[in-house]
Short mmCIF file of C-alpha atoms in Angstrom, two decimals:
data_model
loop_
_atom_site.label_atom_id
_atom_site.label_comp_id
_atom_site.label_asym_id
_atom_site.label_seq_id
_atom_site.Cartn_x
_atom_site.Cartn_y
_atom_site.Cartn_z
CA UNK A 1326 6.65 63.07 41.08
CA UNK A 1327 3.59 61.50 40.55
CA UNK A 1328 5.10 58.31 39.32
CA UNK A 1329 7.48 58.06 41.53
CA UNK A 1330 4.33 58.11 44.30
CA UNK A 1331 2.68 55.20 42.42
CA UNK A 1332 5.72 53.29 42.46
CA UNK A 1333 5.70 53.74 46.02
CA UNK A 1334 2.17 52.71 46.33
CA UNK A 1335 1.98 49.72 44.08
CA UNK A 1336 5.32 48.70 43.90
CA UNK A 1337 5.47 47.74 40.19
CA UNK A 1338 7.79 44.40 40.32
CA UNK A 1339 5.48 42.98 42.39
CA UNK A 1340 2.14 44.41 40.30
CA UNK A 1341 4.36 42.91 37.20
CA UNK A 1342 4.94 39.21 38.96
CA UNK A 1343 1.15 39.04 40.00
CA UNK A 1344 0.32 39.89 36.49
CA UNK A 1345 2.94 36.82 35.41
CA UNK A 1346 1.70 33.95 37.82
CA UNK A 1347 -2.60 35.46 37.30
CA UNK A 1348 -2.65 35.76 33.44
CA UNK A 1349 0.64 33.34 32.25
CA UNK A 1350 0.61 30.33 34.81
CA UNK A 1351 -3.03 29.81 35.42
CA UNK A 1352 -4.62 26.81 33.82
CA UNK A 1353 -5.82 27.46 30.64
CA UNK A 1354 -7.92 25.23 27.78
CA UNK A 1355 -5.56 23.65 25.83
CA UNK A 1356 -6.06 22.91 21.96
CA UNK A 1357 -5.40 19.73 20.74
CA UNK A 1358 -2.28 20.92 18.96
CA UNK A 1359 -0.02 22.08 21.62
CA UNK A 1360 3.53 22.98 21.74
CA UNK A 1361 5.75 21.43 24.05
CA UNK A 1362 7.30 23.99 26.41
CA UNK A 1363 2.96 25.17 27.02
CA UNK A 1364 2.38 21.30 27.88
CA UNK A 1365 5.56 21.24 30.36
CA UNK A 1366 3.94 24.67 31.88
CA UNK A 1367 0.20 22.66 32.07
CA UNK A 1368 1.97 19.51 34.16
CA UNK A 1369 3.46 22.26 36.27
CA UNK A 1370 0.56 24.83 36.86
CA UNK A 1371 -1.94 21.84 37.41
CA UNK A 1372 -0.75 20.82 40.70
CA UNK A 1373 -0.36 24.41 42.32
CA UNK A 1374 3.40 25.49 41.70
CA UNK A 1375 2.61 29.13 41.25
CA UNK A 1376 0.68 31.12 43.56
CA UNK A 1377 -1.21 34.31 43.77
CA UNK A 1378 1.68 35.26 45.87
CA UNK A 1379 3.99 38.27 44.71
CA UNK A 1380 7.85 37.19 44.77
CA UNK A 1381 10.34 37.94 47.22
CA UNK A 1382 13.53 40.25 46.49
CA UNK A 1383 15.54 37.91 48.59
CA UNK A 1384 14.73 35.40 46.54
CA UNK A 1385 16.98 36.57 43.58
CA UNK A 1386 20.66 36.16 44.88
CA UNK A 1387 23.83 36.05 43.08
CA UNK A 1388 25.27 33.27 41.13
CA UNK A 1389 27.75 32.10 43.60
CA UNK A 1390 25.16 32.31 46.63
CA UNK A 1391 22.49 30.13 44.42
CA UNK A 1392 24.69 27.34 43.40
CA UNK A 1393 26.10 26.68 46.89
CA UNK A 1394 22.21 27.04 47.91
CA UNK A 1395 21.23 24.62 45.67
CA UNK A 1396 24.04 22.16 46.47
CA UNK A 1397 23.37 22.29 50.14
CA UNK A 1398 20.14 21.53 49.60
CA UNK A 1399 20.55 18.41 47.40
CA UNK A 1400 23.68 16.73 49.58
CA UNK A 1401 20.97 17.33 52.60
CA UNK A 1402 18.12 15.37 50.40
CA UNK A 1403 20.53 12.54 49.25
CA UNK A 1404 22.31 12.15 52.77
CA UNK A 1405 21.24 8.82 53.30
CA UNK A 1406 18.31 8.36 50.69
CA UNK A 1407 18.39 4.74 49.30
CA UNK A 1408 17.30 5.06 46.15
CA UNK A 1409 16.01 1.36 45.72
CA UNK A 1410 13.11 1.96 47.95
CA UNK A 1411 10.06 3.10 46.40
CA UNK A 1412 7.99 6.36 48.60
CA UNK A 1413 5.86 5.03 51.14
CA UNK A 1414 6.89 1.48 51.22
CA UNK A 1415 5.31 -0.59 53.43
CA UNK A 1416 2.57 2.37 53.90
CA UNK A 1417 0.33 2.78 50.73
CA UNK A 1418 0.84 2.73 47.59
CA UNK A 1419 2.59 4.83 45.55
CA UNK A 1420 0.49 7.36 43.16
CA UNK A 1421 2.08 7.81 39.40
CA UNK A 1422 0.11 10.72 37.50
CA UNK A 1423 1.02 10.25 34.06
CA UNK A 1424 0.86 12.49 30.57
CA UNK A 1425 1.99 12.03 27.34
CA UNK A 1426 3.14 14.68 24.63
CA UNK A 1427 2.83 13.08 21.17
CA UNK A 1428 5.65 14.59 18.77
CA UNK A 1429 4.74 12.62 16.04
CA UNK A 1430 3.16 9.38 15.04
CA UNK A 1431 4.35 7.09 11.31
CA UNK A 1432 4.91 5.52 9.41
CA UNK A 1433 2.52 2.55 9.76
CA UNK A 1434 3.83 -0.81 8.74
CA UNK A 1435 1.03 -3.27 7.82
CA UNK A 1436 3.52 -6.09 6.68
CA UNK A 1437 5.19 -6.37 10.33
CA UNK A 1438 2.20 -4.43 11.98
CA UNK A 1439 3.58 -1.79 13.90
CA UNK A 1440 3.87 1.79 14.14
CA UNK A 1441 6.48 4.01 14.81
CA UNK A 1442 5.35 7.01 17.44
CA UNK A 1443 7.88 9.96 18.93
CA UNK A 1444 6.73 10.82 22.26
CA UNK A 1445 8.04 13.23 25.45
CA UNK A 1446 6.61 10.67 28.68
CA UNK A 1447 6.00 12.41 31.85
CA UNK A 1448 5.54 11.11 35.90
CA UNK A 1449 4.86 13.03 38.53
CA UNK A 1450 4.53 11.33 42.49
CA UNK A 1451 5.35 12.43 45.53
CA UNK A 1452 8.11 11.67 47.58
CA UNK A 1453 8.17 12.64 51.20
CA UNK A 1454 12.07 11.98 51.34
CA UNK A 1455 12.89 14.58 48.94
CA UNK A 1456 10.87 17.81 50.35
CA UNK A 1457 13.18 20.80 51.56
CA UNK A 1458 12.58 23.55 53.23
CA UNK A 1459 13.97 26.83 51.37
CA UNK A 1460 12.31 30.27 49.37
CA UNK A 1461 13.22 28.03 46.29
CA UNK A 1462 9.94 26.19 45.50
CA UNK A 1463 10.82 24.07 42.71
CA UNK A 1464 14.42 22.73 41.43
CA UNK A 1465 15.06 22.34 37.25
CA UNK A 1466 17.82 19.29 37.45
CA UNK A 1467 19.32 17.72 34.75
CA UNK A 1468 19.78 13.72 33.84
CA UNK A 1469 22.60 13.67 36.11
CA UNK A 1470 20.16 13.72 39.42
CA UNK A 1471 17.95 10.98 37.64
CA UNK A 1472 19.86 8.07 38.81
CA UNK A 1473 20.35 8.90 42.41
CA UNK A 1474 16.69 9.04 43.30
CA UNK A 1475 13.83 6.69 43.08
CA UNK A 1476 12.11 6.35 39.63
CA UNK A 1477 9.13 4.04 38.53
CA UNK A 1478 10.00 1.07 36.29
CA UNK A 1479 7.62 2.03 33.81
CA UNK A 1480 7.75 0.18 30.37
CA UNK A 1481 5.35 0.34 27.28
CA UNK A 1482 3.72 -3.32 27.04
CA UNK A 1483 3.72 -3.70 23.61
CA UNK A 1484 6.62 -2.37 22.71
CA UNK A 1485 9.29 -4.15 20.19
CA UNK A 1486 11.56 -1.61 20.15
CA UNK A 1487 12.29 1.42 22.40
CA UNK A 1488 15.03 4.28 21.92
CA UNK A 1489 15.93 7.29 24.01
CA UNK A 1490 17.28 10.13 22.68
CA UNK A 1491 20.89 10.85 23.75
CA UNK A 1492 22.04 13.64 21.14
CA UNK A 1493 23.21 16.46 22.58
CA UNK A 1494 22.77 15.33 25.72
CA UNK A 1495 20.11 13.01 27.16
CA UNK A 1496 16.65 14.43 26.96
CA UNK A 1497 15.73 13.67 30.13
CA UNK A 1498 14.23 16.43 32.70
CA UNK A 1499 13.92 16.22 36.25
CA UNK A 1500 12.04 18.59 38.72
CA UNK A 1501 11.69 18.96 42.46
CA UNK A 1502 9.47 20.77 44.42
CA UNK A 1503 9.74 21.68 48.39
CA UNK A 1504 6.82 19.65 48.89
CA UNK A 1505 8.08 16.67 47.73
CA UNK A 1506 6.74 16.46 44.35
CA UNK A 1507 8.86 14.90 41.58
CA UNK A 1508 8.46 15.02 38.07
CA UNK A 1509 10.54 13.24 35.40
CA UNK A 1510 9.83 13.76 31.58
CA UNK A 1511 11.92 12.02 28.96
CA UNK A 1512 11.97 11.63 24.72
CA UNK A 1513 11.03 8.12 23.54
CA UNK A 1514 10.49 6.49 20.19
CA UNK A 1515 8.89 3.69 20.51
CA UNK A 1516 8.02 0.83 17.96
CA UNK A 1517 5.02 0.00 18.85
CA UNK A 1518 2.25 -3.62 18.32
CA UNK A 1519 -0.80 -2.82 16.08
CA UNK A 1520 -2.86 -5.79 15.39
CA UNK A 1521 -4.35 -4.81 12.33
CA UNK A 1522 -7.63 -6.33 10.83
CA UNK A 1523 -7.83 -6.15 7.09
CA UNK A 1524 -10.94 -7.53 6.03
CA UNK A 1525 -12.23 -4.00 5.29
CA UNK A 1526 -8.77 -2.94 3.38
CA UNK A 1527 -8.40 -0.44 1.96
CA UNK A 1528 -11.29 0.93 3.48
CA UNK A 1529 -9.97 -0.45 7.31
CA UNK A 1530 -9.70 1.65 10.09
CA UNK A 1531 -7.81 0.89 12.84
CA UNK A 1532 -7.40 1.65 16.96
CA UNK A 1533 -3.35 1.42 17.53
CA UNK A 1534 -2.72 0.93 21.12
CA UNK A 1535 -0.15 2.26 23.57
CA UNK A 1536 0.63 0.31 26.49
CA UNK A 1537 2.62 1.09 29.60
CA UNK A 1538 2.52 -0.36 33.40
CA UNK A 1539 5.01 -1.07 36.06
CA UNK A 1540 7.48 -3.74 35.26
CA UNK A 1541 7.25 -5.41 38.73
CA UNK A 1542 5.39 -3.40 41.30
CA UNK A 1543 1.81 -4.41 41.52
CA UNK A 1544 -0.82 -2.37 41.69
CA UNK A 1545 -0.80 -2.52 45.49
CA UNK A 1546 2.41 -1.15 45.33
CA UNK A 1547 1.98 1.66 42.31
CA UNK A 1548 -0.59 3.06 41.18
CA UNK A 1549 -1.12 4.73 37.48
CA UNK A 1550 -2.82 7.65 37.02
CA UNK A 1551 -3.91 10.19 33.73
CA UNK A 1552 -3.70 12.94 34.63
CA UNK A 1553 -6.06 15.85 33.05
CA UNK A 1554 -5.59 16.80 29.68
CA UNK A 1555 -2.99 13.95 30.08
CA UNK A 1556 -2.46 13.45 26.01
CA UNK A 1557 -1.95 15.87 23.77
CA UNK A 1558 -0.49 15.97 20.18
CA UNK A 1559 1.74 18.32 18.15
CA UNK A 1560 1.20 19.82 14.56
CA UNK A 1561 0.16 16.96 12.82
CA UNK A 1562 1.05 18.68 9.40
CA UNK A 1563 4.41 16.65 9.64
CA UNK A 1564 3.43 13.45 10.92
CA UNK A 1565 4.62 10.50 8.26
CA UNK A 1566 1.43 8.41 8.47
CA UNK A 1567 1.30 8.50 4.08
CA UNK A 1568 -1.49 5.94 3.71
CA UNK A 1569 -3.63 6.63 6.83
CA UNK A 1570 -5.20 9.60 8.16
CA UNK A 1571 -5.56 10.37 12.03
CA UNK A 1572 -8.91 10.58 13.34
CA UNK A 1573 -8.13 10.86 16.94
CA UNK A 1574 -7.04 9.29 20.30
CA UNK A 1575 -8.46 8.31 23.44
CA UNK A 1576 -6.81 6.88 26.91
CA UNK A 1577 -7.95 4.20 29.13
CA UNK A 1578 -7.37 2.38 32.31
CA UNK A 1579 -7.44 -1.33 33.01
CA UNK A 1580 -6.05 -3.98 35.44
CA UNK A 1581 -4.49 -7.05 34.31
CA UNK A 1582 -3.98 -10.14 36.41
CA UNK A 1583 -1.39 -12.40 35.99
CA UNK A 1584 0.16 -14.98 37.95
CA UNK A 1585 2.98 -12.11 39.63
CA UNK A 1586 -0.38 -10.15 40.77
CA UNK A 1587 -2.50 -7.37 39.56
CA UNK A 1588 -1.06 -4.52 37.16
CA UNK A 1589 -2.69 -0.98 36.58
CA UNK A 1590 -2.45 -1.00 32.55
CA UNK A 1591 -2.81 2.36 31.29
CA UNK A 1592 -3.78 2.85 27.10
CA UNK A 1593 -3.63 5.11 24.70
CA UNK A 1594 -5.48 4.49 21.40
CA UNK A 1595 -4.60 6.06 18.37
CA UNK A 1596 -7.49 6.01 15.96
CA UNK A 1597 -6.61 6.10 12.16
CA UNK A 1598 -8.45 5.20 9.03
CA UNK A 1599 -6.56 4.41 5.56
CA UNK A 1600 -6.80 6.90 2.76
CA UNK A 1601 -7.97 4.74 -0.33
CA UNK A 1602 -6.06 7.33 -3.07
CA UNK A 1603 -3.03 5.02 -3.23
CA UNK A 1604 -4.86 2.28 -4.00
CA UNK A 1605 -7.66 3.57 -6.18
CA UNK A 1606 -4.93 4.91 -8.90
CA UNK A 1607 -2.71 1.73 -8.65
CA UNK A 1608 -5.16 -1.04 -8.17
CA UNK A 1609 -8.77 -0.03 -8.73
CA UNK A 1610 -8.76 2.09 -11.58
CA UNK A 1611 -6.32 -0.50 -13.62
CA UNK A 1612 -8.49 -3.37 -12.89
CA UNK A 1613 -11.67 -2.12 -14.03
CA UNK A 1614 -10.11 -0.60 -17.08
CA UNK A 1615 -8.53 -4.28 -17.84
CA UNK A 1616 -11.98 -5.53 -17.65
CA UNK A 1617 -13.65 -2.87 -19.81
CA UNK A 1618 -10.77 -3.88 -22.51
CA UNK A 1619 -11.90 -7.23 -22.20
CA UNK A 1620 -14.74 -6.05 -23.76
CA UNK A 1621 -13.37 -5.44 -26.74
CA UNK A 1622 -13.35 -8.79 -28.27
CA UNK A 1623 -17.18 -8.95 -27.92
CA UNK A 1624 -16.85 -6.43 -31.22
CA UNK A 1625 -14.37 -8.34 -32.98
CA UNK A 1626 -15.56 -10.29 -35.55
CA UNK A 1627 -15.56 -13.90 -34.65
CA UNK A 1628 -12.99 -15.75 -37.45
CA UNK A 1629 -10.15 -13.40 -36.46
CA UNK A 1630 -8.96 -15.78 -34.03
CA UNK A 1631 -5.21 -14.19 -33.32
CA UNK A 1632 -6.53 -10.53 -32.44
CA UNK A 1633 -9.41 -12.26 -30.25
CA UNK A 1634 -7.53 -15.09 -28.66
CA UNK A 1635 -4.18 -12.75 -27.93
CA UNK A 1636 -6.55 -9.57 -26.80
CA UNK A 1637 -8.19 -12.41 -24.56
CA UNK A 1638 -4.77 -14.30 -22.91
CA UNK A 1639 -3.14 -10.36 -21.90
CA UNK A 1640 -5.96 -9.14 -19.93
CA UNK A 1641 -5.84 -12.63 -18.51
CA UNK A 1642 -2.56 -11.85 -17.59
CA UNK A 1643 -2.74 -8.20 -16.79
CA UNK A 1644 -5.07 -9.45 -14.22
CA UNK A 1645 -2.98 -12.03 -12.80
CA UNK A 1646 0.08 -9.48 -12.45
CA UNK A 1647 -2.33 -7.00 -11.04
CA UNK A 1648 -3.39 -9.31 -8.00
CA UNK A 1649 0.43 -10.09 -7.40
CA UNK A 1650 1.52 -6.79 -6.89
CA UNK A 1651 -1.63 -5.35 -5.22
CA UNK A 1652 -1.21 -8.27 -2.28
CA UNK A 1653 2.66 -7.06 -1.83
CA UNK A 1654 1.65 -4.71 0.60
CA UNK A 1655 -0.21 -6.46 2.73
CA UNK A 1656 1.01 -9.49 5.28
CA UNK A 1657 0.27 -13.05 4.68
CA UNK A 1658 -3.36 -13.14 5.69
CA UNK A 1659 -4.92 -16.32 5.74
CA UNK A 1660 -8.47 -14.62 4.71
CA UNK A 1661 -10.49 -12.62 1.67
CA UNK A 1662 -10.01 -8.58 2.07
CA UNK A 1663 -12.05 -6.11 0.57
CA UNK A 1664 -9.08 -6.00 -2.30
CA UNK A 1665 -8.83 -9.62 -2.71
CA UNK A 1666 -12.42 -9.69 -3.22
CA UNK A 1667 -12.34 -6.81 -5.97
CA UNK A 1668 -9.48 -8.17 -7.89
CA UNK A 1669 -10.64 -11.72 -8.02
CA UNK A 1670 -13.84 -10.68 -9.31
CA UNK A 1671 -12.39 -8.99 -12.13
CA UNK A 1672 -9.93 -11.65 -12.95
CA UNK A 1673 -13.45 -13.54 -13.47
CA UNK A 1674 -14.82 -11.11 -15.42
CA UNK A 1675 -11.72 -11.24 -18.04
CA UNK A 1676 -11.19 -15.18 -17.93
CA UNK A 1677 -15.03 -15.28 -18.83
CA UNK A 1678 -14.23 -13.30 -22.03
CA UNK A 1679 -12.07 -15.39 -23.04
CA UNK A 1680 -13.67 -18.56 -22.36
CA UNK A 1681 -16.71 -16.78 -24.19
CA UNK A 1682 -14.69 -16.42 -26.99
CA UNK A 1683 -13.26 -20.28 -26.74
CA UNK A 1684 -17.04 -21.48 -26.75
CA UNK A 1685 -18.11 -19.42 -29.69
CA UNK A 1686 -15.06 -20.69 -31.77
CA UNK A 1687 -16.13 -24.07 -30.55
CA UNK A 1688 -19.13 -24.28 -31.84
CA UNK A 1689 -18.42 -22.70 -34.94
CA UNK A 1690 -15.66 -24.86 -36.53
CA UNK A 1691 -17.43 -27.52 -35.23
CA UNK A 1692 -19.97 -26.85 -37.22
CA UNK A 1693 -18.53 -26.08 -40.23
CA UNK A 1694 -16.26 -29.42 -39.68
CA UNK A 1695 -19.37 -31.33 -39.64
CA UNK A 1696 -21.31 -29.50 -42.52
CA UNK A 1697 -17.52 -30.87 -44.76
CA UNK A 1698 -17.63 -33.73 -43.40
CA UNK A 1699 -21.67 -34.96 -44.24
CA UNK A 1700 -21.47 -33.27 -47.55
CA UNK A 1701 -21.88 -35.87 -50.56
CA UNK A 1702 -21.73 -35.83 -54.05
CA UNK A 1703 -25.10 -35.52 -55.73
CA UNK A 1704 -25.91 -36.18 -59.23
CA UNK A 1705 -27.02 -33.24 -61.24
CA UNK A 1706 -30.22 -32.62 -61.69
CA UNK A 1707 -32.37 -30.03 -64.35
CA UNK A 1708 -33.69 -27.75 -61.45
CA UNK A 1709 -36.46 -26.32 -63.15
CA UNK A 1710 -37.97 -26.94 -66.64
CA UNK A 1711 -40.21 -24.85 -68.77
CA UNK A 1712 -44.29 -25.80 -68.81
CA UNK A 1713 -47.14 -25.15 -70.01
CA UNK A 1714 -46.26 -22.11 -71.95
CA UNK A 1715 -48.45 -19.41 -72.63
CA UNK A 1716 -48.04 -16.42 -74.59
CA UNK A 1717 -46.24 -13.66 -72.39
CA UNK A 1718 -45.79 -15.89 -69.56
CA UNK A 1719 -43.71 -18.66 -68.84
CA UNK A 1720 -44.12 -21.25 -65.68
CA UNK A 1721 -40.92 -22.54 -63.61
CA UNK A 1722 -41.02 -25.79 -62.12
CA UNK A 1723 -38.99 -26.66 -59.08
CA UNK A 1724 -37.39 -29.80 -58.93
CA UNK A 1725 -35.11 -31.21 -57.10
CA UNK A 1726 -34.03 -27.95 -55.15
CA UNK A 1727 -31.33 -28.61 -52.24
CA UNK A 1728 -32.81 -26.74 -49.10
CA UNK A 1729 -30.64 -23.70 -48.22
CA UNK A 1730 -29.34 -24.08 -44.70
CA UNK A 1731 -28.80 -20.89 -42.39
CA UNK A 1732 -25.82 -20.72 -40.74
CA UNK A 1733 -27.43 -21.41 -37.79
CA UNK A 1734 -29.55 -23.82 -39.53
CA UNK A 1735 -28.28 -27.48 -39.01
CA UNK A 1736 -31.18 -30.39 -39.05
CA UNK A 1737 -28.88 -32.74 -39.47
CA UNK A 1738 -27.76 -32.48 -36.15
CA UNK A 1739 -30.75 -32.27 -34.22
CA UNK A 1740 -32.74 -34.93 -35.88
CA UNK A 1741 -30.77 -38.10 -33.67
CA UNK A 1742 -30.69 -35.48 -30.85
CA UNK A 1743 -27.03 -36.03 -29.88
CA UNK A 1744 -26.37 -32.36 -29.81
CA UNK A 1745 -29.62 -31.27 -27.68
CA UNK A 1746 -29.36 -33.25 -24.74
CA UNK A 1747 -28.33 -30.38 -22.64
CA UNK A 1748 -30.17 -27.85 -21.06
CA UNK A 1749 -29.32 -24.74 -23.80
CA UNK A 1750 -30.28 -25.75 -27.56
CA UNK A 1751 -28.05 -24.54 -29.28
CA UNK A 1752 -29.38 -24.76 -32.87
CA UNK A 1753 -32.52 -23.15 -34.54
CA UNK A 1754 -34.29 -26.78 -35.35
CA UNK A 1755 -34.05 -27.95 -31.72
CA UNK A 1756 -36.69 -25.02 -31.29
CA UNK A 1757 -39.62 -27.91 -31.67
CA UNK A 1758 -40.37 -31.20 -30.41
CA UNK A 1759 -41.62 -32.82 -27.01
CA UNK A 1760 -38.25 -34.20 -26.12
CA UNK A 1761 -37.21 -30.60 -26.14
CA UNK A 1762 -39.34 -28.89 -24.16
CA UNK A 1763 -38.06 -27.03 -21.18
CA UNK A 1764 -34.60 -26.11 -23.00
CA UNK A 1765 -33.28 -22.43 -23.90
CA UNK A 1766 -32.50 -21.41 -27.28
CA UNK A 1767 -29.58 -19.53 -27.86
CA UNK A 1768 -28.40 -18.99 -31.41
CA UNK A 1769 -24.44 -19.04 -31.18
CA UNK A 1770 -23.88 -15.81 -33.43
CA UNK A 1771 -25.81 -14.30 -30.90
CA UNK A 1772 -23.34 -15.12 -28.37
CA UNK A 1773 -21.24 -12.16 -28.87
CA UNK A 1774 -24.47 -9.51 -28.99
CA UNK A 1775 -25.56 -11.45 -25.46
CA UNK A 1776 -22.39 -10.46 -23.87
CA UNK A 1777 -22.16 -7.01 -24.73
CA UNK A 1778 -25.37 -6.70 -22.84
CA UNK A 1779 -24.37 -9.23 -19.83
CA UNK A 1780 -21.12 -8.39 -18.61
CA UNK A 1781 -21.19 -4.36 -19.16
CA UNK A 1782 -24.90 -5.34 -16.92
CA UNK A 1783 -23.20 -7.91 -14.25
CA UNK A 1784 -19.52 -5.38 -13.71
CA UNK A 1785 -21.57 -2.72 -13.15
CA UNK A 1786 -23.90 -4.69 -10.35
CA UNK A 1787 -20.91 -5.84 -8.88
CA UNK A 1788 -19.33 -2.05 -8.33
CA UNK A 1789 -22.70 -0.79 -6.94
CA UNK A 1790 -23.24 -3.69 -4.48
CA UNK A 1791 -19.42 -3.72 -3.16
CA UNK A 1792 -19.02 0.10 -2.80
CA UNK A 1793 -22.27 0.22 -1.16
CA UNK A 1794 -21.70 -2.46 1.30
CA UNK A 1795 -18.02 -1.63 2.07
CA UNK A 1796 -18.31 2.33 2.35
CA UNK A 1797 -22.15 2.56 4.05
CA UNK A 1798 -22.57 -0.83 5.32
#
């Protein structure tokens, strides 16, 4: 008894559909990741479709009564509408709020420089010819409606190559309200323009844009709109970006004049920044180890020519395949990236081993050429004789004693000083002498110890001043 009094009371259908419309339909906050069928419930809610107002029995009829409601009421809207004429012609200007739904967003092609992005596109405007008077207050229709009414001639600016989605059926939704409101929503995959700049790579980031305006209708005619929370995304866990990373998006609006008239341009930037993993396992991390092998010869002694001069020639050209296949996926850039920079500078570092090498050898069997060459017989000579002995002791006399020549040691070609007219001396007696002042001695079996310090030294400034400037600067 007592619930049957409540019932009477509050009548519990209606308590129910209050609930529904307060708690269900009301704007809410929505996240950043948002499901579909919530965003197509947001375009809805934000424009007043459901009211505080509890529903009407006579509102739910049977099948048969519906349909033939529903068909009397669109043969009465599209009794002489003329779909070629935009709302409010000749009036104001027609108002297109706009929202986008991004599905997903990859891959990014840097050769062609585009980006592939799968989006639901939604426009809402009013037009007075299509408002009806009935307890119905909105109308779900199919594709089938879409071509008999008026609908903007939107298209995406930089666009290359568009698809709608036909399969099952085309994904194209149409809604009417009684107070003339319209709003279409269709499935797009677009392939879109990205100009991207790669001095940075592949530590770029980049701003891909999303254009769309009205194909001929200027903005004296249409007007574009966002509308709020106009762009939102889906879970990005299965986006196919691979080598970049999304940081985030944000929507503009500009005008652009052209010779036809002035265009509302609306944008949506996607923000992304390239993940350097790829390229730090197959292009970093292989040079620098090609250059630390380079190394290697600096410890090799200097007369074995074959291990020296063949560890020297592959690095060379381990580099040189290296910077071939590292450029492969980029375009045909006229200027230095980051990359470029990096590799270069480590085919440098290798060549310069080798060419270290090729000097030390130089000098070396030069030398010893030259020492063969000057060498002349010499009559033999007692080289010490036996004076003034004492008993116990015994006196040697030099005479006649060769000097012993270091192997660094060669007088013989400093004394007419055709081998010290450059800048580094590269002989112990060229030490002395006013014609030789201002000149660096470097002793050429040194050369080897000298590099072992110098190029470990010079790599390792290189690395700190180009991660420091590229990441921080």
């Amino acid at each position: 008894m007592k619930i049957t009094g409540l019932s009477r009371i509050f009548k519990w259908e209606n308590l129910h559909n209050w609930w529904l419309t307060k708690y269900f339909f009301a704007p809410l906050y929505i996240p950043p990741s948002l499901p579909l069928n919530h965003f197509l419930s947001l375009l809805s809610s934000q424009c007043g479709d459901y009211e505080d107002v509890p529903i009407n029995k006579t509102w739910v009829l049977s099948p048969k009564v519906y349909e033939s409601d529903v068909t009397l009421i669109l043969n009465r809207l599209l009794q002489g509408y003329d779909n070629k004429l935009r709302p409010d012609i000749g009036v104001r200007p027609t108002v297109i709020e706009t929202a986008v739904y991004v599905n997903s967003i990859g891959p990014v092609d840097p050769i062609n420089m585009e980006y592939t992005i799968d989006i639901f596109f939604a426009q809402t405007w009013y037009d007075s010819r299509l408002k009806f008077n009935s307890s119905m207050k909105v109308l779900m229709l199919n594709s089938n409606m879409v071509g008999k009414i008026w609908i903007p001639d939107t298209f995406f600016r930089n666009s290359r190559k568009s698809d709608a989605h036909w399969i099952t059926t085309p994904n194209r939704l149409l809604r009417l309200w009684n107070n003339g409101r319209v709003m279409y929503t269709l499935r797009l995959t677009i392939n879109a323009e990205c100009y991207l700049k790669l001095h940075n790579f592949p530590m770029d980031e980049h701003s891909c844009p999303l254009e769309f305006s009205s194909y001929g209708y200027p903005k004296n005619e249409i007007l574009y709109r966002w509308q709020k929370r106009s762009v939102e995304v889906a879970d990005q866990r299965y986006w196919r970006l691979y080598q970049f990373a999304f940081v985030g998006l944000r929507n503009t609006s500009d005008v652009a004049h052209t010779q036809s008239g002035e265009y509302v341009i609306l944008t949506i930037f996607f923000d992304l920044s390239r993940r350097m993993g790829y390229f730090t396992i197959q292009t970093y991390i292989p040079c620098s180890m090609i250059v630390v092998l380079s190394w290697v010869s600096f410890w090799i002694n200097k007369d074995a020519v074959p291990a020296r001069t063949s560890l020297g020639i592959t690095t060379v050209l381990t580099m040189t395949t290296l910077s071939t296949i590292s450029r492969k996926s980029l375009p045909k850039v006229s200027y230095v990236t980051a990359m470029d920079l990096f590799v270069s500078v480590c085919f440098i570092f290798t060549f310069a081993a080798l060419m270290e090498y090729g000097t030390l050898h130089y000098f070396t069997s030069n030398r010893q050429s030259k020492k063969d060459t000057d060498k002349k017989p010499q009559v033999v000579t007692p080289l010490f004789s036996l004076v003034n002995i004492r008993p116990g002791t015994s006196l040697l006399q030099m005479n006649n004693i060769a000097p012993y020549q270091d192997e660094d040691d060669y007088a013989y070609e400093c004394l007419d000083g055709k081998d010290c007219t450059s800048f580094f001396c590269c002989f112990d007696d060229c030490r002395s002498g006013a014609w030789r002042e201002n000149r660096m001695h470097v002793r050429v079996s040194k050369i080897d110890s000298y590099s072992r310090i110098f190029f470990p030294t010079a790599f390792g400034l290189f690395n700190l001043v180009y991660w420091i400037g590229y990441l921080y600067l």
